[in-house]
Coordinates of C-alpha atoms in Angstrom, one line a residue:
X100 CA 11.6 -19.8 26.5
X101 CA 12.3 -16.3 27.6
X102 CA 9.5 -14.5 29.4
X103 CA 7.4 -17.6 29.2
X104 CA 8.9 -18.9 32.5
X105 CA 6.7 -16.9 34.8
X106 CA 5.7 -17.6 38.4
X107 CA 2.2 -18.8 39.3
X108 CA 1.9 -15.9 41.7
X109 CA 2.1 -13.4 38.9
X110 CA -1.7 -14.0 38.2
X111 CA -1.1 -13.3 34.5
X112 CA -0.2 -15.2 31.4
X113 CA 2.1 -14.2 28.6
X114 CA 0.0 -14.5 25.5
X115 CA 3.2 -14.6 23.4
X116 CA 4.3 -17.8 25.0
X117 CA 0.8 -18.9 26.3
X118 CA 2.1 -21.0 29.1
X119 CA 0.3 -22.3 32.2
X120 CA 1.1 -24.3 35.2
X121 CA 0.9 -28.1 34.8
X122 CA 2.0 -29.1 38.2
X123 CA 1.5 -26.4 40.9
X124 CA 3.9 -28.2 43.3
X125 CA 7.1 -27.7 41.3
X126 CA 6.0 -24.7 39.2
X127 CA 6.6 -26.6 36.0
X128 CA 5.1 -24.7 33.0
X129 CA 3.7 -26.3 29.8
X130 CA 2.4 -24.9 26.6
X131 CA -1.2 -23.9 26.9
X132 CA -1.8 -24.9 23.3
X133 CA -0.4 -28.4 24.0
X134 CA -2.3 -29.0 27.2
X135 CA -5.6 -27.6 26.1
X136 CA -5.4 -29.1 22.7
X137 CA -5.5 -32.6 24.1
X138 CA -9.2 -32.2 24.8
X139 CA -10.2 -30.8 21.4
X140 CA -11.9 -32.8 18.7
X141 CA -9.9 -30.9 16.1
X142 CA -7.1 -28.5 16.4
X143 CA -6.0 -25.7 14.0
X144 CA -2.4 -25.9 15.4
X145 CA -0.8 -27.1 12.2
X146 CA -2.9 -24.8 9.9
X147 CA -3.3 -21.6 11.8
X148 CA -1.5 -21.5 15.1
X149 CA -2.9 -18.1 16.0
X150 CA -6.5 -19.1 15.5
X151 CA -5.7 -22.4 17.4
X152 CA -4.4 -20.5 20.5
X153 CA -7.3 -18.0 20.5
X154 CA -9.8 -20.8 20.1
X155 CA -8.3 -22.6 23.1
X156 CA -8.4 -19.4 25.2
X157 CA -12.1 -18.8 24.3
X158 CA -13.1 -22.5 24.7
X159 CA -11.2 -22.6 28.0
X160 CA -10.8 -26.4 27.9
X161 CA -8.9 -27.9 30.9
X162 CA -8.1 -31.7 31.2
X163 CA -6.8 -31.5 34.7
X164 CA -10.0 -31.6 36.8
X165 CA -10.6 -29.3 39.7
X166 CA -7.0 -28.5 40.4
X167 CA -6.5 -27.5 36.8
X168 CA -9.5 -25.3 36.9
X169 CA -8.2 -23.5 40.0
X170 CA -4.8 -23.0 38.3
X171 CA -6.6 -21.6 35.3
X172 CA -8.6 -19.2 37.3
X173 CA -5.4 -17.9 39.0
X174 CA -4.0 -17.3 35.6
X175 CA -7.1 -15.3 34.5
X176 CA -8.2 -17.5 31.6
X177 CA -11.9 -17.6 32.2
X178 CA -14.2 -17.9 29.2
X179 CA -17.0 -20.1 27.8
X180 CA -16.5 -23.1 30.1
X181 CA -16.2 -21.1 33.2
X182 CA -19.3 -19.0 32.3
X183 CA -21.1 -22.3 32.1
X184 CA -24.7 -23.0 31.2
X185 CA -27.0 -20.1 31.7
X186 CA -30.7 -19.2 31.1
X187 CA -29.5 -17.7 27.8
X188 CA -28.5 -21.3 26.7
X189 CA -32.0 -22.6 27.7
X190 CA -33.5 -19.9 25.4
X191 CA -31.3 -21.1 22.6
X192 CA -32.2 -24.7 23.2
X193 CA -35.9 -23.9 23.0
X194 CA -35.9 -21.6 20.0
X195 CA -33.1 -23.4 18.1
X196 CA -35.1 -26.5 18.7
X197 CA -38.1 -25.1 17.0
X198 CA -36.0 -24.6 13.9
X199 CA -35.4 -28.4 13.9
X200 CA -39.2 -28.8 14.3
X201 CA -39.9 -26.6 11.3
X202 CA -37.6 -28.6 9.1
X203 CA -39.4 -31.9 9.8
X204 CA -42.7 -30.1 9.8
X205 CA -42.1 -28.7 6.3
X206 CA -41.1 -32.1 5.0
X207 CA -44.2 -33.8 6.4
X208 CA -46.8 -31.2 5.5
X209 CA -46.4 -31.8 1.8
X210 CA -46.6 -35.6 2.4
X211 CA -49.7 -35.3 4.5
X212 CA -51.6 -32.9 2.2
X213 CA -50.5 -34.3 -1.1
X214 CA -53.3 -36.9 -1.5
X215 CA -55.9 -34.3 -0.8
X216 CA -54.3 -31.7 -3.1
X217 CA -54.2 -34.3 -5.9
X218 CA -57.9 -35.0 -5.5
X219 CA -58.7 -31.4 -5.9
X220 CA -56.2 -30.2 -8.5
X221 CA -55.6 -33.5 -10.4
X222 CA -52.0 -32.7 -11.3
X223 CA -50.2 -34.6 -14.1
X224 CA -47.2 -35.3 -11.8
X225 CA -48.7 -36.0 -8.4
X226 CA -45.3 -35.9 -6.6
X227 CA -44.6 -32.4 -7.7
X228 CA -44.9 -31.1 -4.2
X229 CA -42.3 -33.5 -2.9
X230 CA -39.9 -32.3 -5.6
X231 CA -40.7 -28.7 -4.8
X232 CA -40.1 -29.0 -1.1
X233 CA -36.8 -30.8 -1.5
X234 CA -35.6 -28.3 -4.2
X235 CA -36.4 -25.5 -1.8
X236 CA -34.6 -27.3 1.1
X237 CA -31.6 -28.0 -1.1
X238 CA -31.2 -24.4 -2.2
X239 CA -31.8 -23.2 1.4
X240 CA -29.2 -25.5 2.8
X241 CA -26.6 -24.3 0.4
X242 CA -27.5 -20.6 0.6
X243 CA -27.8 -20.3 4.4
X244 CA -24.9 -22.7 5.0
X245 CA -22.4 -21.1 2.7
X246 CA -23.3 -17.5 3.6
X247 CA -23.3 -18.2 7.4
X248 CA -19.6 -18.8 7.2
X249 CA -19.0 -15.7 5.1
X250 CA -21.3 -13.0 6.6
X251 CA -22.3 -14.5 9.9
X252 CA -24.9 -16.7 11.7
X253 CA -27.0 -13.9 13.3
X254 CA -28.8 -12.5 10.3
X255 CA -29.6 -15.9 8.8
X256 CA -30.9 -17.2 12.2
X257 CA -33.2 -14.2 12.5
X258 CA -34.6 -14.1 9.0
X259 CA -34.8 -17.7 7.8
X260 CA -37.9 -18.7 9.8
X261 CA -39.7 -15.4 8.9
X262 CA -39.3 -16.1 5.2
X263 CA -40.5 -19.7 5.7
X264 CA -43.6 -18.7 7.6
X265 CA -44.7 -16.0 5.1
X266 CA -44.7 -18.3 2.1
X267 CA -46.2 -21.1 4.2
X268 CA -49.2 -18.9 5.0
X269 CA -49.6 -17.7 1.4
X270 CA -49.5 -21.4 0.2
X271 CA -52.9 -21.9 1.8
X272 CA -54.4 -19.5 -0.8
X273 CA -52.8 -21.2 -3.8
X274 CA -55.3 -21.7 -6.6
X275 CA -53.3 -24.0 -8.9
X276 CA -50.8 -26.8 -8.6
X277 CA -47.8 -24.9 -10.1
X278 CA -48.4 -21.9 -7.9
X279 CA -48.6 -24.2 -4.8
X280 CA -45.4 -25.9 -5.8
X281 CA -43.6 -22.5 -6.1
X282 CA -44.9 -21.3 -2.7
X283 CA -43.9 -24.6 -1.1
X284 CA -40.4 -24.4 -2.5
X285 CA -40.0 -20.8 -1.3
X286 CA -41.2 -21.8 2.2
X287 CA -38.8 -24.7 2.2
X288 CA -36.0 -22.4 1.0
X289 CA -36.5 -20.2 4.1
X290 CA -36.5 -23.2 6.5
X291 CA -33.8 -25.1 4.6
X292 CA -31.0 -23.7 6.6
X293 CA -32.3 -24.4 10.1
X294 CA -30.6 -27.7 10.5
X295 CA -27.3 -25.9 9.8
X296 CA -27.9 -22.7 11.8
X297 CA -29.5 -24.2 14.8
X298 CA -26.8 -26.8 15.6
X299 CA -24.0 -24.3 14.7
X300 CA -25.3 -21.4 16.8
X301 CA -26.1 -23.6 19.8
X302 CA -22.8 -25.5 19.7
X303 CA -20.7 -22.3 19.5
X304 CA -22.2 -21.0 22.7
X305 CA -22.2 -24.3 24.6
X306 CA -19.7 -25.1 27.5
X307 CA -18.0 -28.4 26.9
X308 CA -19.7 -30.1 29.8
X309 CA -23.1 -29.6 28.1
X310 CA -22.1 -30.4 24.5
X311 CA -24.3 -33.6 24.7
X312 CA -27.3 -31.3 24.6
X313 CA -26.7 -30.9 20.9
X314 CA -27.8 -34.5 20.4
X315 CA -30.8 -33.9 22.7
X316 CA -31.8 -30.9 20.5
X317 CA -32.9 -33.3 17.8
X318 CA -35.8 -34.3 20.0
X319 CA -37.4 -31.2 18.5
X320 CA -37.4 -33.0 15.1
X321 CA -39.9 -35.5 16.6
X322 CA -41.9 -32.6 18.1
X323 CA -42.3 -31.1 14.6
X324 CA -43.5 -34.4 13.3
X325 CA -45.9 -34.7 16.1
X326 CA -47.3 -31.2 15.7
X327 CA -47.8 -31.8 12.0
X328 CA -49.6 -35.1 12.7
X329 CA -51.8 -33.6 15.4
X330 CA -52.8 -30.6 13.3
X331 CA -53.4 -32.8 10.2
X332 CA -55.5 -35.3 12.1
X333 CA -58.6 -33.2 12.8
X334 CA -58.3 -30.8 9.8
X335 CA -57.7 -33.4 7.1
X336 CA -60.0 -35.9 8.8
X337 CA -63.0 -33.5 8.9
X338 CA -62.5 -31.1 6.0
X339 CA -61.4 -33.3 3.1
X340 CA -62.9 -35.0 0.1
X341 CA -63.2 -38.7 0.2
X342 CA -62.6 -39.1 -3.6
X343 CA -61.6 -36.9 -6.5
X344 CA -65.1 -37.0 -7.8
X345 CA -66.7 -33.6 -7.1
X346 CA -63.7 -32.5 -5.0
X347 CA -63.5 -28.7 -5.0
X348 CA -62.0 -26.0 -2.9
X349 CA -65.2 -25.5 -0.9
X350 CA -65.4 -29.2 0.3
X351 CA -61.6 -29.8 0.5
X352 CA -60.3 -26.9 2.7
X353 CA -58.5 -29.2 5.2
X354 CA -55.1 -29.0 3.6
X355 CA -55.4 -25.2 3.4
X356 CA -56.2 -25.0 7.1
X357 CA -53.1 -27.1 7.8
X358 CA -50.9 -24.6 5.9
X359 CA -52.5 -21.6 7.6
X360 CA -52.3 -23.1 11.1
X361 CA -48.7 -24.3 10.9
X362 CA -47.6 -21.3 8.9
X363 CA -49.0 -19.1 11.6
X364 CA -47.2 -21.1 14.3
X365 CA -43.9 -20.7 12.5
X366 CA -44.5 -17.0 12.2
X367 CA -45.0 -16.6 15.9
X368 CA -41.8 -18.5 16.6
X369 CA -39.8 -16.4 14.1
X370 CA -40.9 -13.3 16.0
X371 CA -39.9 -15.0 19.3
X372 CA -36.4 -15.7 18.0
X373 CA -35.9 -11.9 17.6
X374 CA -37.7 -10.7 20.7
X375 CA -36.8 -13.4 23.3
X376 CA -33.3 -14.6 22.3
X377 CA -31.9 -11.4 20.7
X378 CA -29.1 -13.4 19.4
X379 CA -25.6 -11.9 19.2
X380 CA -23.1 -13.2 16.7
X381 CA -21.4 -16.4 17.9
X382 CA -18.0 -16.0 19.6
X383 CA -16.4 -18.7 17.4
X384 CA -17.4 -16.9 14.2
X385 CA -16.2 -13.6 15.5
X386 CA -12.9 -15.1 16.4
X387 CA -12.4 -16.6 13.0
X388 CA -13.0 -13.1 11.5
X389 CA -10.4 -11.5 13.8
X390 CA -13.0 -9.5 15.8
X391 CA -11.3 -10.0 19.2
X392 CA -12.9 -7.0 20.8
X393 CA -16.4 -8.2 19.9
X394 CA -15.6 -11.7 21.3
X395 CA -14.5 -10.3 24.7
X396 CA -17.5 -7.9 24.8
X397 CA -19.9 -10.7 24.1
X398 CA -18.6 -13.1 26.6
X399 CA -18.1 -10.4 29.3
X400 CA -21.7 -9.2 28.9
X401 CA -23.0 -12.7 29.1
X402 CA -21.0 -13.4 32.2
X403 CA -22.1 -10.2 33.9
X404 CA -25.8 -10.7 33.1
X405 CA -25.9 -14.1 34.8
X406 CA -23.4 -13.4 37.6
X407 CA -20.6 -15.5 36.2
X408 CA -16.8 -15.0 35.8
X409 CA -15.0 -14.0 32.6
X410 CA -11.5 -12.6 32.8
X411 CA -10.6 -13.1 29.1
X412 CA -9.1 -9.8 27.9
X413 CA -8.7 -8.2 24.5
X414 CA -5.0 -7.8 25.2
X415 CA -4.6 -11.6 25.7
X416 CA -6.2 -12.3 22.4
X417 CA -4.4 -9.6 20.5
X418 CA -1.0 -10.7 21.7
X419 CA -1.6 -14.1 20.0
X420 CA -1.3 -12.4 16.7
X421 CA -3.6 -12.1 13.6
X422 CA -5.7 -14.9 12.3
X423 CA -4.3 -16.3 9.0
X424 CA -7.4 -15.9 6.9
X425 CA -7.9 -12.3 8.1
X426 CA -4.2 -11.4 7.5
X427 CA -4.2 -12.9 4.0
X428 CA -7.4 -11.1 3.0
X429 CA -6.1 -7.8 4.4
X430 CA -2.9 -8.1 2.4
X431 CA -4.8 -8.9 -0.8
X432 CA -7.1 -5.9 -0.3
X433 CA -4.2 -3.6 0.1
X434 CA -3.0 -4.7 -3.4
X435 CA -6.3 -4.3 -5.2
X436 CA -8.5 -1.3 -6.1
X437 CA -11.9 -1.0 -4.6
X438 CA -14.9 -1.9 -6.6
X439 CA -17.5 -4.5 -7.4
X440 CA -15.0 -6.9 -9.0
X441 CA -12.8 -6.9 -5.9
X442 CA -15.8 -7.8 -3.8
X443 CA -16.8 -10.7 -6.1
X444 CA -13.2 -12.0 -6.1
X445 CA -13.1 -11.7 -2.3
X446 CA -16.4 -13.7 -1.9
X447 CA -15.1 -16.4 -4.3
X448 CA -11.8 -16.7 -2.4
X449 CA -13.7 -17.0 0.9
X450 CA -15.9 -19.7 -0.5
X451 CA -13.0 -21.7 -1.8
X452 CA -11.2 -21.2 1.5
X453 CA -14.1 -22.7 3.4
X454 CA -14.2 -25.7 1.2
X455 CA -10.4 -26.2 1.5
X456 CA -10.8 -25.9 5.2
X457 CA -12.9 -29.0 5.3
X458 CA -10.0 -31.1 3.8
X459 CA -7.1 -29.6 5.9
X460 CA -5.5 -33.0 6.4
X461 CA -6.2 -36.7 5.8
X462 CA -8.2 -37.2 8.9
X463 CA -10.4 -34.2 8.3
X464 CA -10.9 -35.0 4.7
X465 CA -12.0 -38.6 5.5
X466 CA -14.3 -37.3 8.2
X467 CA -15.9 -34.8 5.9
X468 CA -16.4 -37.3 3.1
X469 CA -18.0 -39.9 5.5
X470 CA -20.3 -37.3 7.0
X471 CA -21.5 -36.3 3.6
X472 CA -22.0 -40.0 2.6
X473 CA -24.0 -40.6 5.8
X474 CA -26.3 -37.6 5.1
X475 CA -26.8 -38.8 1.5
X476 CA -27.7 -42.3 2.7
X477 CA -30.2 -41.1 5.3
X478 CA -31.5 -38.7 2.7
X479 CA -32.6 -41.6 0.5
X480 CA -33.7 -44.0 3.2
X481 CA -35.7 -41.5 5.3
X482 CA -38.1 -40.3 2.6
X483 CA -38.6 -43.7 1.1
X484 CA -39.9 -45.0 4.4
X485 CA -41.2 -41.9 6.2
X486 CA -42.6 -39.6 3.5
X487 CA -44.2 -42.4 1.5
X488 CA -45.4 -44.4 4.5
X489 CA -49.0 -43.0 4.3
X490 CA -49.4 -44.6 0.9
X491 CA -48.0 -47.9 2.1
X492 CA -50.4 -47.8 5.1
X493 CA -53.3 -46.8 3.0
X494 CA -52.8 -49.7 0.6
X495 CA -53.1 -52.1 3.6
X496 CA -56.0 -50.3 5.2
X497 CA -58.2 -53.3 4.9
X498 CA -55.8 -55.2 7.2
X499 CA -55.1 -52.4 9.6
X500 CA -58.5 -51.1 10.5
X501 CA -61.0 -49.1 8.5
X502 CA -58.4 -47.3 6.3
X503 CA -60.0 -43.9 6.9
X504 CA -58.1 -40.6 6.9
X505 CA -58.9 -40.2 10.6
X506 CA -57.4 -43.6 11.5
X507 CA -54.3 -43.0 9.4
X508 CA -53.4 -39.8 11.1
X509 CA -54.3 -41.0 14.5
X510 CA -51.7 -43.7 14.2
X511 CA -49.3 -41.2 12.6
X512 CA -49.6 -38.8 15.6
X513 CA -49.0 -41.7 18.1
X514 CA -45.9 -43.0 16.3
X515 CA -44.4 -39.6 15.9
X516 CA -44.9 -38.9 19.6
X517 CA -42.9 -42.0 20.4
X518 CA -40.2 -40.8 18.0
X519 CA -39.5 -37.8 20.2
X520 CA -37.8 -40.0 22.8
X521 CA -35.2 -41.4 20.4
X522 CA -32.9 -38.3 20.6
X523 CA -33.4 -38.3 24.4
X524 CA -31.9 -41.8 24.6
X525 CA -29.2 -40.7 22.2
X526 CA -28.3 -37.8 24.4
X527 CA -27.5 -40.2 27.2
X528 CA -25.8 -42.9 25.1
X529 CA -23.4 -40.4 23.5
X530 CA -22.0 -39.6 27.0
X531 CA -21.3 -43.3 27.8
X532 CA -17.5 -43.8 27.6
X533 CA -17.4 -46.9 25.4
X534 CA -20.3 -45.8 23.2
X535 CA -19.9 -42.1 22.4
X536 CA -21.4 -40.5 19.3
X537 CA -20.1 -43.2 16.8
X538 CA -21.4 -46.0 18.9
X539 CA -24.8 -44.4 19.3
X540 CA -25.1 -44.0 15.6
X541 CA -24.2 -47.7 15.1
X542 CA -26.8 -48.8 17.6
X543 CA -29.5 -46.5 16.2
X544 CA -28.8 -47.6 12.6
X545 CA -28.7 -51.3 13.3
X546 CA -31.9 -51.2 15.5
X547 CA -33.7 -49.3 12.8
X548 CA -32.6 -51.9 10.3
X549 CA -33.9 -54.8 12.4
X550 CA -37.3 -53.2 12.9
X551 CA -37.6 -52.3 9.2
X552 CA -37.0 -55.9 8.3
X553 CA -39.6 -56.9 10.9
X554 CA -42.1 -54.4 9.5
X555 CA -42.4 -56.4 6.3
X556 CA -44.0 -59.2 8.4
X557 CA -46.8 -57.1 9.9
X558 CA -50.2 -58.8 9.7
X559 CA -52.5 -56.7 11.9
X560 CA -53.2 -53.2 13.2
X561 CA -51.5 -53.6 16.6
X562 CA -48.3 -55.0 15.0
X563 CA -48.3 -52.1 12.5
X564 CA -48.5 -49.4 15.1
X565 CA -46.0 -51.0 17.5
X566 CA -43.3 -51.5 14.8
X567 CA -43.9 -48.1 13.3
X568 CA -43.3 -46.6 16.7
X569 CA -40.1 -48.6 17.2
X570 CA -38.8 -47.6 13.7
X571 CA -39.5 -43.9 14.4
X572 CA -37.8 -44.2 17.8
X573 CA -34.6 -45.8 16.6
X574 CA -34.4 -43.8 13.4
X575 CA -34.6 -40.6 15.3
X576 CA -31.9 -42.0 17.7
X577 CA -29.5 -42.3 14.7
X578 CA -30.6 -39.1 13.0
X579 CA -30.3 -37.0 16.2
X580 CA -26.8 -38.2 16.8
X581 CA -25.8 -37.5 13.2
X582 CA -27.2 -34.0 13.5
X583 CA -25.0 -33.3 16.5
X584 CA -21.9 -35.2 15.3
X585 CA -21.6 -33.2 12.1
X586 CA -21.0 -29.7 13.6
X587 CA -19.0 -31.2 16.5
X588 CA -16.2 -32.6 14.4
X589 CA -16.1 -29.8 11.7
X590 CA -13.7 -26.8 12.3
X591 CA -15.7 -23.7 13.5
X592 CA -14.4 -21.4 10.7
X593 CA -15.9 -23.8 8.1
X594 CA -18.6 -25.4 10.1
X595 CA -21.7 -24.0 8.4
X596 CA -20.2 -24.7 4.9
X597 CA -19.5 -28.3 5.7
X598 CA -22.9 -28.7 7.4
X599 CA -24.7 -27.0 4.6
X600 CA -23.2 -29.3 1.9
X601 CA -24.0 -32.3 4.1
X602 CA -27.6 -31.3 4.3
X603 CA -27.6 -30.5 0.6
X604 CA -26.6 -34.1 -0.2
X605 CA -29.5 -35.1 2.0
X606 CA -31.9 -33.0 0.0
X607 CA -30.6 -34.2 -3.4
X608 CA -31.3 -37.8 -2.3
X609 CA -34.7 -36.7 -1.1
X610 CA -35.4 -35.5 -4.7
X611 CA -34.1 -38.8 -6.0
X612 CA -36.4 -40.7 -3.6
X613 CA -39.4 -38.9 -5.0
X614 CA -38.5 -39.9 -8.5
X615 CA -38.0 -43.5 -7.3
X616 CA -41.4 -43.5 -5.6
X617 CA -43.0 -42.1 -8.8
X618 CA -41.8 -44.8 -11.1
X619 CA -41.7 -47.7 -8.6
X620 CA -44.5 -49.3 -6.6
X621 CA -44.4 -47.9 -3.0
X622 CA -47.4 -50.0 -2.1
X623 CA -45.1 -53.1 -1.8
X624 CA -42.6 -53.8 0.9
X625 CA -39.6 -53.4 -1.5
X626 CA -38.8 -49.8 -0.4
X627 CA -38.7 -51.0 3.2
X628 CA -36.1 -53.7 2.4
X629 CA -34.1 -51.1 0.6
X630 CA -34.2 -48.7 3.6
X631 CA -33.2 -51.5 5.9
X632 CA -30.1 -52.3 3.8
X633 CA -29.2 -48.6 3.7
X634 CA -29.2 -48.4 7.5
X635 CA -26.8 -51.3 7.6
X636 CA -24.4 -49.4 5.4
X637 CA -24.9 -46.3 7.7
X638 CA -23.9 -48.3 10.7
X639 CA -20.7 -49.4 8.9
X640 CA -19.9 -45.8 8.0
X641 CA -20.4 -44.6 11.6
X642 CA -18.1 -47.4 12.8
X643 CA -15.2 -46.2 10.7
X644 CA -15.5 -42.4 11.4
X645 CA -12.0 -41.2 12.4
X646 CA -13.1 -38.7 15.1
X647 CA -15.0 -39.2 18.3
X648 CA -16.2 -36.1 20.2
X649 CA -16.9 -37.9 23.5
X650 CA -14.9 -36.2 26.2
X651 CA -13.5 -33.5 23.9
X652 CA -14.3 -29.9 23.1
X653 CA -15.3 -28.8 19.6
X654 CA -13.0 -26.1 18.2

């Protein structure tokens, strides 16, 4: 293999051959791509060997244990895994997590305020706000998801929450139902990309040993629900009309206070994202765009700031060659004249390329399809139970206490607090060898199904609260794992696109669920039986997923 047969004492590695010591005793050398690729969820080796080799160098995955890590250090291949987990990652965990919270918070705000808005404005289509928020979330998922793969994660991460907060605050001043619906949709559009961006950004900075934190990140989903419930409890309980008779803006300010309070909170967090984190573009995105210098500069500065090692060099990456997508785009550009039409064609080609990248081979195609199916199923089951639960509870208020607004939201806040711990359990289960991500999703889905069936037999207030808490706990266990599994198994160059389409399927089913709830009776237990059956299907889908990220590094 020519110059690939080097001595371990050389303290260098030929990037042309990319070989590294497998057994330090006899000096045997093996392909770095072959060895490091064993621990990757998905490899670009058969699609773009150059990007595959570069990704392995940046990921710095080593399956040999301590001896292998020492050999790797002697060969100066120190990158993400050797930098490790730093205070910067904790900042990302906190502020990316708040993006999760905003997504759940937006979904729930409209569900919480909708009864009071209907009393004041008497709309002809009372579920208009539900349709509006899901339309906004749908467009946001597609827009932020597709563009994040084309122009980068950083700008979307920094602006999405700001857009969301501005329209949320303005929504509190809405004077008519159509205007409120538009503002709600725009706020949801701003926040609609958070599920995509937060997981993508966090994952692409994480060392492999901490990849389980991506599942734990979903605990913030429950935090958002809890915040919404705690804010709504006193404001809707004390500043709302009891009936639609004589209900005016002056005596029904509670729902407006909710928008102003939560919109202001989101605004503060959008500022914190820019001021505290100061996010740089992710190394995986830069790598897929051929920006080797920026990758090395980013990782080196991160290592120096926190006293870690990073010996990855520009020369090592450059010697691997040019990434396929970058080379092809450069060759096309050289044959075309500059102008608006060329840019449009370029954008269209990139978009098609990202979709094709999600179906690179049979395994990836099946994985992508099953992920999208899972998001669609949960997108139907989740709103039918979660968003319309207040109506179901209110219809049974005579059996479950006094049926007052105050009591409804008190129970709502308690059950959502319990739901926070579902992703925490999932974070531990997904690191259990014979469970992993797929097993955790199966457990979460089946447990949710059991408690949903049990919920139909509730006969008193204590049973209602206990079973609601258990449903929220196990539902968030499944949901949190699905959140993490999706970006983990998708290739980094196309990760935001695949994630965005998955979330878009979720939003489409959310719209469908609102239509179902409009023309069906949500005050019966029928929707709960339907939800339980859907979770059984989700468990089956999780069981046949081809890829398992446990013990492997995301590309």
